[in-house]
Backbone as numpy.savetxt, mean C-alpha at the origin, in Angstrom:
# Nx Ny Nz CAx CAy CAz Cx Cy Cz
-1.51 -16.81 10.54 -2.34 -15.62 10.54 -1.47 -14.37 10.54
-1.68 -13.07 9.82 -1.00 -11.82 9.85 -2.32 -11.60 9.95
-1.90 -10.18 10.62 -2.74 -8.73 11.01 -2.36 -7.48 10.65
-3.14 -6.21 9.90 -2.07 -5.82 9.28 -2.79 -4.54 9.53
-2.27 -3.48 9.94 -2.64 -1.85 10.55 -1.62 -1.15 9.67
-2.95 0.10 8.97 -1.92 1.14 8.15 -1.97 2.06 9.28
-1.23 2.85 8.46 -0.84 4.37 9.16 0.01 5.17 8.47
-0.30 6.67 8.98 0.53 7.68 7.99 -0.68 8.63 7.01
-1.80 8.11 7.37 -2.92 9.03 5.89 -3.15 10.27 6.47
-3.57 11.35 5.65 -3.41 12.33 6.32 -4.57 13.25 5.13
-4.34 14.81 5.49 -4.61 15.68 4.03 -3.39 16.37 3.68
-3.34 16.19 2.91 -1.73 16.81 1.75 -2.53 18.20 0.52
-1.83 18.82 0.05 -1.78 19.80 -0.67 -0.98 18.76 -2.08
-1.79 19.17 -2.98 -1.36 18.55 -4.17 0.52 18.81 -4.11
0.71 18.13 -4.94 2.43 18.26 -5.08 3.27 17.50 -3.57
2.66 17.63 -2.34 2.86 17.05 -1.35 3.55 15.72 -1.14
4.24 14.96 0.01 4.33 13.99 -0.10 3.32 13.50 1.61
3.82 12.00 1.51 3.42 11.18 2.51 4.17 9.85 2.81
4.27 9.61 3.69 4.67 8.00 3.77 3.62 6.84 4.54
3.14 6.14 3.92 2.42 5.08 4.86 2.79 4.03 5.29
2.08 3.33 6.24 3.13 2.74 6.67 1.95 1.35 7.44
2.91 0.20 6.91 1.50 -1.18 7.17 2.60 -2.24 8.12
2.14 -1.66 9.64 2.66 -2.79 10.42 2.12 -4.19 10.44
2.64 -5.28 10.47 2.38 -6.49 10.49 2.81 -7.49 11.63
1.52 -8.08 11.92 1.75 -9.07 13.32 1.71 -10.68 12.80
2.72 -11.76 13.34 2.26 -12.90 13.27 4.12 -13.46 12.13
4.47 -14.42 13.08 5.96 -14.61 12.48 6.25 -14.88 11.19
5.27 -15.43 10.45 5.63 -15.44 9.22 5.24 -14.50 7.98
5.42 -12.91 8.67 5.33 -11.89 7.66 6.21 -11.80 6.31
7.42 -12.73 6.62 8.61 -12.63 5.53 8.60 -13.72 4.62
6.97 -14.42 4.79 6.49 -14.94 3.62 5.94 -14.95 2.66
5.33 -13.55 3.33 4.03 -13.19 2.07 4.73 -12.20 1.21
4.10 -11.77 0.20 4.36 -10.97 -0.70 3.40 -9.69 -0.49
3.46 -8.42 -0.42 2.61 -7.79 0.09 2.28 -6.37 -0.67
1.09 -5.75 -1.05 0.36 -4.70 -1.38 -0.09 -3.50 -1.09
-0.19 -2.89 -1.92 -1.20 -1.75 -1.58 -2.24 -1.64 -2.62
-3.45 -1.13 -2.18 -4.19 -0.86 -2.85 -5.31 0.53 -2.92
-6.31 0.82 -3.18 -6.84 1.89 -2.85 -8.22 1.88 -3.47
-9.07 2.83 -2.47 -10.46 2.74 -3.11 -11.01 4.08 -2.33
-11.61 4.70 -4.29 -12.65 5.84 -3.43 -13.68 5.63 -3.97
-14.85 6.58 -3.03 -15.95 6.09 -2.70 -16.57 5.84 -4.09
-16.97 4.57 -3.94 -18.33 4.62 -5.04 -17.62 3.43 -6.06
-15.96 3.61 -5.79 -15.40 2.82 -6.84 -14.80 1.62 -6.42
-14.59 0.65 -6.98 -13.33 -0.59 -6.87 -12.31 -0.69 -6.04
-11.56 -0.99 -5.35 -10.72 -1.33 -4.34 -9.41 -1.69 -5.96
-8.16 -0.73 -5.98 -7.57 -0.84 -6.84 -6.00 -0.67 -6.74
-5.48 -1.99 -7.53 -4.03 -2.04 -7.40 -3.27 -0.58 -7.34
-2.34 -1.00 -6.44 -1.12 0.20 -6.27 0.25 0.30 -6.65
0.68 -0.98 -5.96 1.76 -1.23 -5.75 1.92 -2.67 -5.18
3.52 -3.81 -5.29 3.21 -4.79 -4.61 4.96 -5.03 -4.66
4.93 -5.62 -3.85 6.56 -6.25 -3.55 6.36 -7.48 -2.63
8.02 -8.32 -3.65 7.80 -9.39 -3.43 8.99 -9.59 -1.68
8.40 -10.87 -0.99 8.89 -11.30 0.10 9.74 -10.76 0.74
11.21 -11.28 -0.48 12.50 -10.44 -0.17 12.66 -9.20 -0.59
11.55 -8.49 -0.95 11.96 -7.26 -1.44 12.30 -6.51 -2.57
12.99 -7.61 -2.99 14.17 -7.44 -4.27 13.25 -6.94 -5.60
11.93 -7.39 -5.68 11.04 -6.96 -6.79 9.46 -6.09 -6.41
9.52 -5.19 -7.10 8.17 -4.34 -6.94 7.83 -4.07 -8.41
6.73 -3.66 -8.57 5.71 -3.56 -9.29 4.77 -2.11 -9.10
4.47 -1.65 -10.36 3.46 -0.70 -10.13 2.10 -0.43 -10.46
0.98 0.13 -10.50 0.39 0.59 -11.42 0.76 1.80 -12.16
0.31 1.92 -13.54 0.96 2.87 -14.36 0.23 4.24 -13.37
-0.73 4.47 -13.09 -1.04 5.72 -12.90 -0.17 6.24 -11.41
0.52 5.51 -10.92 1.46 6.30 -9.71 3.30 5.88 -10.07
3.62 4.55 -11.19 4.81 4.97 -11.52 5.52 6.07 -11.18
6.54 5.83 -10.63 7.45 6.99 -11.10 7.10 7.88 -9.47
6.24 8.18 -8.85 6.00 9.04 -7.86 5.62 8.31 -6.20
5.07 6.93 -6.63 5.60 5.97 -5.63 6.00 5.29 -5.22
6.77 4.96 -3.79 7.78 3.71 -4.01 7.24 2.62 -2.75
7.05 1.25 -2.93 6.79 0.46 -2.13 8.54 -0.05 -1.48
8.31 -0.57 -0.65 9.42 -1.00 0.54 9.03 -1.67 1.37
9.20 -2.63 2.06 9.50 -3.22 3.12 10.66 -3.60 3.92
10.66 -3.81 5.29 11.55 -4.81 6.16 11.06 -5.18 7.14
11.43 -6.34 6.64 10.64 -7.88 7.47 11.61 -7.58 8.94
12.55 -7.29 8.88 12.97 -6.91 10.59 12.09 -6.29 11.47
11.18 -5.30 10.78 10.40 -4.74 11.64 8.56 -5.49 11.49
8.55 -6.29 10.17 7.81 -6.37 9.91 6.43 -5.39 9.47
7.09 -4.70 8.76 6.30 -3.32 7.79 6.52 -3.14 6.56
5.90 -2.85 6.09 5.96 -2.29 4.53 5.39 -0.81 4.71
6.09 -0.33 3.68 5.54 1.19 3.28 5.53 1.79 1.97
4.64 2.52 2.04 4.46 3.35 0.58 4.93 4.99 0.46
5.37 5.12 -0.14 6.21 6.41 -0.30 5.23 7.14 -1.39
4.72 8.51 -0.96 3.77 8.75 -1.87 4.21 9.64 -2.12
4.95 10.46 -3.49 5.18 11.77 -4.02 4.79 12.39 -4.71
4.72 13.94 -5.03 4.34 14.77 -6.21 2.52 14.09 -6.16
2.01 14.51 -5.18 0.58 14.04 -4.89 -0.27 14.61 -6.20
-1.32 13.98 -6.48 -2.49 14.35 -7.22 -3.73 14.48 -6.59
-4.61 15.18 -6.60 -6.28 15.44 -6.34 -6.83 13.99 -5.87
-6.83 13.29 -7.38 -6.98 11.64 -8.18 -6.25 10.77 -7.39
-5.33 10.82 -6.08 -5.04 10.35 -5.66 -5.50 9.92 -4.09
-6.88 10.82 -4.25 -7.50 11.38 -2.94 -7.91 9.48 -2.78
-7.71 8.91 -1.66 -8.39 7.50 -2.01 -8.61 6.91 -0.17
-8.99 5.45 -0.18 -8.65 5.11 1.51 -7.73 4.06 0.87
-6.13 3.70 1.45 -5.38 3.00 1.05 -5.28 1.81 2.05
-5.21 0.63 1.47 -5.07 -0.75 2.33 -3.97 -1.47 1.56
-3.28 -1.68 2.54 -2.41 -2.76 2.48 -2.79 -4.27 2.48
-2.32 -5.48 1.62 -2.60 -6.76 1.50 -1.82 -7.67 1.79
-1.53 -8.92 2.35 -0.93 -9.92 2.19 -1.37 -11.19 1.39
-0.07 -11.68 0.91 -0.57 -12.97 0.05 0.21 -13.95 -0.42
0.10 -14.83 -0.66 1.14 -16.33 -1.07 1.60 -15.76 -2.39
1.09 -15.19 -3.23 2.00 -14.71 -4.44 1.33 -13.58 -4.73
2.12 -12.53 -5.02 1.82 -11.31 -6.05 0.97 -11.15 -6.93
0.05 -10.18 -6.84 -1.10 -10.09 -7.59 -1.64 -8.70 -8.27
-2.17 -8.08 -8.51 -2.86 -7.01 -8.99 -4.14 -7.23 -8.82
-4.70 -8.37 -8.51 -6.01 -8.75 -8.45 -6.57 -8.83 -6.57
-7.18 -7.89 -6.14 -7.44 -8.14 -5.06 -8.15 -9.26 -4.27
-8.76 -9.74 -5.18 -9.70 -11.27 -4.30 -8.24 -11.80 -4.42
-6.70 -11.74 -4.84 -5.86 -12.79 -4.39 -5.32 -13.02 -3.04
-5.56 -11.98 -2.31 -5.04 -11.78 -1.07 -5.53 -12.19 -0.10
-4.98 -12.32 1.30 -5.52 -13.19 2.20 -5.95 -12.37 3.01
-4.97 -11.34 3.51 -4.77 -10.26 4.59 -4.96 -8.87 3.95
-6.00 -8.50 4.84 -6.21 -6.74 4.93 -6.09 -6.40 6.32
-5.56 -4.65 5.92 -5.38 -3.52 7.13 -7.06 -3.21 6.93
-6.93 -2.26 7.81 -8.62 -1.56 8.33 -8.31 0.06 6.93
-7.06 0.07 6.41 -7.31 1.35 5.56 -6.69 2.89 6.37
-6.22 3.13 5.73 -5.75 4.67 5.82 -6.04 5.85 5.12
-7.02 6.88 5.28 -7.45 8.09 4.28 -6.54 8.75 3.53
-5.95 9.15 2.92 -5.54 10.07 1.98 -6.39 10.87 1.02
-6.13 12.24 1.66 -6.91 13.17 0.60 -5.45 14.50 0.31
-5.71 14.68 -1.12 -5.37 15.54 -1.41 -6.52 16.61 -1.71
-5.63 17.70 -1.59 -6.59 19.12 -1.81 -5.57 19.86 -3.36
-6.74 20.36 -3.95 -5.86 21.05 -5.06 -5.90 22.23 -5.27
């Protein structure tokens, strides 16, 4: 079993940054492969970002390329998202995922956080 609490959402001014941040409970966090995702109201719960176990590989969606960076360490058992050069469109509630393999598809995951707000203002 993992348990998984974001933190870090806030309101930002477009151009802004943020860091979030998805603590994880339960010893075998440095198995899963782990996510972010995001959903505003009304819409889909939608890929973000994902990195694998060791780290060594991440993945994006095209629409935050380039302005965010996923990370983890399993020493602390956290992952985080590095959010830069903010957009409006980026206004979302962000959750972090765990899962036996890397996905873009959210029914793949096992483990969700409770979500973190992010709003930008423009």
């Amino acid at each position: 079993q993992v348990q998984l609490v974001e933190s870090g959402g806030g309101l930002v001014q477009a151009g802004g940054s943020l860091r979030l941040s998805c603590a994880a409970s339960g010893r075998t966090f440095r198995n899963y492969a782990m996510s972010w995702f995001r959903q505003s109201p009304g819409k889909e719960r939608t890929f973000v970002a994902t990195i694998s176990w060791g780290g060594s590989s991440t993945y994006y969606a095209d629409s935050v390329k380039g302005r965010f960076t996923i990370s983890r360490d399993n020493a602390k058992n956290t992952i985080y998202l590095q959010l830069n050069s903010l957009k409006p469109e980026d206004t979302a509630v962000y959750f972090c995922a765990g899962g036996s393999s890397r996905s873009t598809s959210a029914g793949r995951y096992d483990y969700w956080g409770q979500g973190t707000q992010v709003t930008v203002s423009s």
